Structure formats: C-alpha cells, structure tokens
Amino acid sequence: MSNPIVMLLLAALLTAAIIGLIVFAVRMTQRPRNTLVGGGIGPELVGRVLELKAADQFDQAVFLVRGETGMSHRAASRFVRKLRPAPPG
C-alpha cells in the first residue's frame, strides 16, 4: 500500500523540480536585474543625482537612477547612498 503512495510523492517532487528548473532557466535568459539600459551612468546623471541628494530628495534620486539605467531599486539606492560630491579644488 505504501509503495504507490511513495511513487506518487516521488513523481510530484520530480515534477515540481522540473517546473522549478524551467522557471529558473526562463528568468536567467531575461535581462539581468542590474544591467545598464540606454546611456548608463554619465557625468550628467551623476550631477543631477548629486543635486537631488543635496536637496534631501533621496527617493527622487533613486527613481532617476532607476529610470536612466534600469538598475533594481536596491542597486540604485546603494549607488545614490555611496555617491559623494567631488572634493573642492
């Protein structure tokens, strides 16, 4: 009696694993999350982001970076947080 149940559970586990691999393969073929789209990060973008950051508009700076580069929210936030103005002189 337990043999058909075990076989059924193994078939279900194998099916779930195959579906998971298919989903993983499809996601890997799509554009990676943090690849740059369009012009990427240039001096103009950095200047605008620094202006927004200086005006305490962190969220707007993150959205600008995301829109211009295609970065994920997490990567754009990290980029904006680490961005510092050039030292004078």
C-alpha positions as a LaTeX table, in Angstrom:
\begin{tabular}{lrrr}
\hline
Residue & $x$ (\AA) & $y$ (\AA) & $z$ (\AA) \\
\hline
Met1 & 0.00 & 0.00 & 0.00 \\
Ser2 & 2.81 & 2.44 & 0.77 \\
Asn3 & 4.63 & 1.71 & $-2.49$ \\
Pro4 & 2.09 & 3.54 & $-4.77$ \\
Ile5 & 1.99 & 6.46 & $-2.32$ \\
Val6 & 5.78 & 6.73 & $-2.31$ \\
Met7 & 5.85 & 6.57 & $-6.11$ \\
Leu8 & 3.20 & 9.29 & $-6.32$ \\
Leu9 & 5.14 & 11.54 & $-3.93$ \\
Leu10 & 8.36 & 11.00 & $-5.87$ \\
Ala11 & 6.59 & 11.82 & $-9.15$ \\
Ala12 & 5.17 & 15.01 & $-7.61$ \\
Leu13 & 8.60 & 16.00 & $-6.28$ \\
Leu14 & 10.23 & 15.34 & $-9.64$ \\
Thr15 & 7.54 & 17.35 & $-11.43$ \\
Ala16 & 7.99 & 20.29 & $-9.03$ \\
Ala17 & 11.77 & 20.18 & $-9.54$ \\
Ile18 & 11.41 & 20.18 & $-13.34$ \\
Ile19 & 8.97 & 23.11 & $-13.25$ \\
Gly20 & 11.32 & 24.99 & $-10.92$ \\
Leu21 & 14.25 & 24.44 & $-13.29$ \\
Ile22 & 12.19 & 25.65 & $-16.25$ \\
Val23 & 11.17 & 28.82 & $-14.40$ \\
Phe24 & 14.79 & 29.40 & $-13.35$ \\
Ala25 & 16.04 & 28.94 & $-16.92$ \\
Val26 & 13.47 & 31.40 & $-18.29$ \\
Arg27 & 14.40 & 34.03 & $-15.69$ \\
Met28 & 18.10 & 33.63 & $-16.45$ \\
Thr29 & 17.55 & 34.28 & $-20.15$ \\
Gln30 & 15.84 & 37.59 & $-19.47$ \\
Arg31 & 17.80 & 40.81 & $-18.96$ \\
Pro32 & 19.75 & 40.66 & $-15.69$ \\
Arg33 & 18.41 & 42.98 & $-13.00$ \\
Asn34 & 21.32 & 45.35 & $-12.79$ \\
Thr35 & 22.44 & 45.72 & $-16.38$ \\
Leu36 & 22.53 & 49.26 & $-17.63$ \\
Val37 & 19.98 & 50.34 & $-20.22$ \\
Gly38 & 20.43 & 53.30 & $-22.52$ \\
Gly39 & 23.28 & 55.67 & $-21.81$ \\
Gly40 & 24.25 & 54.28 & $-18.44$ \\
Ile41 & 25.91 & 56.36 & $-15.76$ \\
Gly42 & 27.44 & 59.53 & $-17.15$ \\
Pro43 & 28.61 & 62.79 & $-15.62$ \\
Glu44 & 25.26 & 64.46 & $-16.35$ \\
Leu45 & 23.37 & 61.79 & $-14.43$ \\
Val46 & 25.81 & 61.94 & $-11.53$ \\
Gly47 & 25.42 & 65.72 & $-11.38$ \\
Arg48 & 21.62 & 65.55 & $-11.33$ \\
Val49 & 21.69 & 62.81 & $-8.68$ \\
Leu50 & 24.05 & 64.86 & $-6.50$ \\
Glu51 & 21.75 & 67.88 & $-6.83$ \\
Leu52 & 18.73 & 65.82 & $-5.76$ \\
Lys53 & 20.69 & 64.25 & $-2.92$ \\
Ala54 & 21.85 & 67.69 & $-1.71$ \\
Ala55 & 18.21 & 68.84 & $-1.72$ \\
Asp56 & 17.27 & 65.86 & 0.53 \\
Gln57 & 15.33 & 64.21 & $-2.30$ \\
Phe58 & 16.86 & 60.75 & $-1.95$ \\
Asp59 & 13.84 & 58.88 & $-3.34$ \\
Gln60 & 13.71 & 61.07 & $-6.45$ \\
Ala61 & 17.44 & 60.47 & $-6.99$ \\
Val62 & 16.90 & 56.71 & $-6.75$ \\
Phe63 & 13.99 & 56.84 & $-9.20$ \\
Leu64 & 16.10 & 58.92 & $-11.59$ \\
Val65 & 18.93 & 56.38 & $-11.48$ \\
Arg66 & 16.48 & 53.52 & $-11.96$ \\
Gly67 & 14.84 & 55.22 & $-14.92$ \\
Glu68 & 18.09 & 56.12 & $-16.64$ \\
Thr69 & 19.99 & 52.88 & $-16.03$ \\
Gly70 & 17.46 & 50.11 & $-15.45$ \\
Met71 & 19.02 & 49.23 & $-12.10$ \\
Ser72 & 16.98 & 47.49 & $-9.44$ \\
His73 & 15.70 & 49.63 & $-6.58$ \\
Arg74 & 18.22 & 48.09 & $-4.21$ \\
Ala75 & 21.20 & 48.71 & $-6.51$ \\
Ala76 & 20.10 & 52.26 & $-7.31$ \\
Ser77 & 19.65 & 53.05 & $-3.60$ \\
Arg78 & 23.10 & 51.72 & $-2.86$ \\
Phe79 & 24.56 & 53.76 & $-5.74$ \\
Val80 & 22.90 & 57.00 & $-4.58$ \\
Arg81 & 23.88 & 56.39 & $-0.96$ \\
Lys82 & 27.56 & 55.87 & $-1.87$ \\
Leu83 & 27.74 & 58.80 & $-4.29$ \\
Arg84 & 29.70 & 61.73 & $-2.86$ \\
Pro85 & 30.43 & 65.15 & $-4.40$ \\
Ala86 & 33.95 & 65.72 & $-5.66$ \\
Pro87 & 36.20 & 67.48 & $-3.15$ \\
Pro88 & 36.76 & 71.19 & $-3.94$ \\
Gly89 & 39.97 & 72.20 & $-5.60$ \\
\hline
\end{tabular}
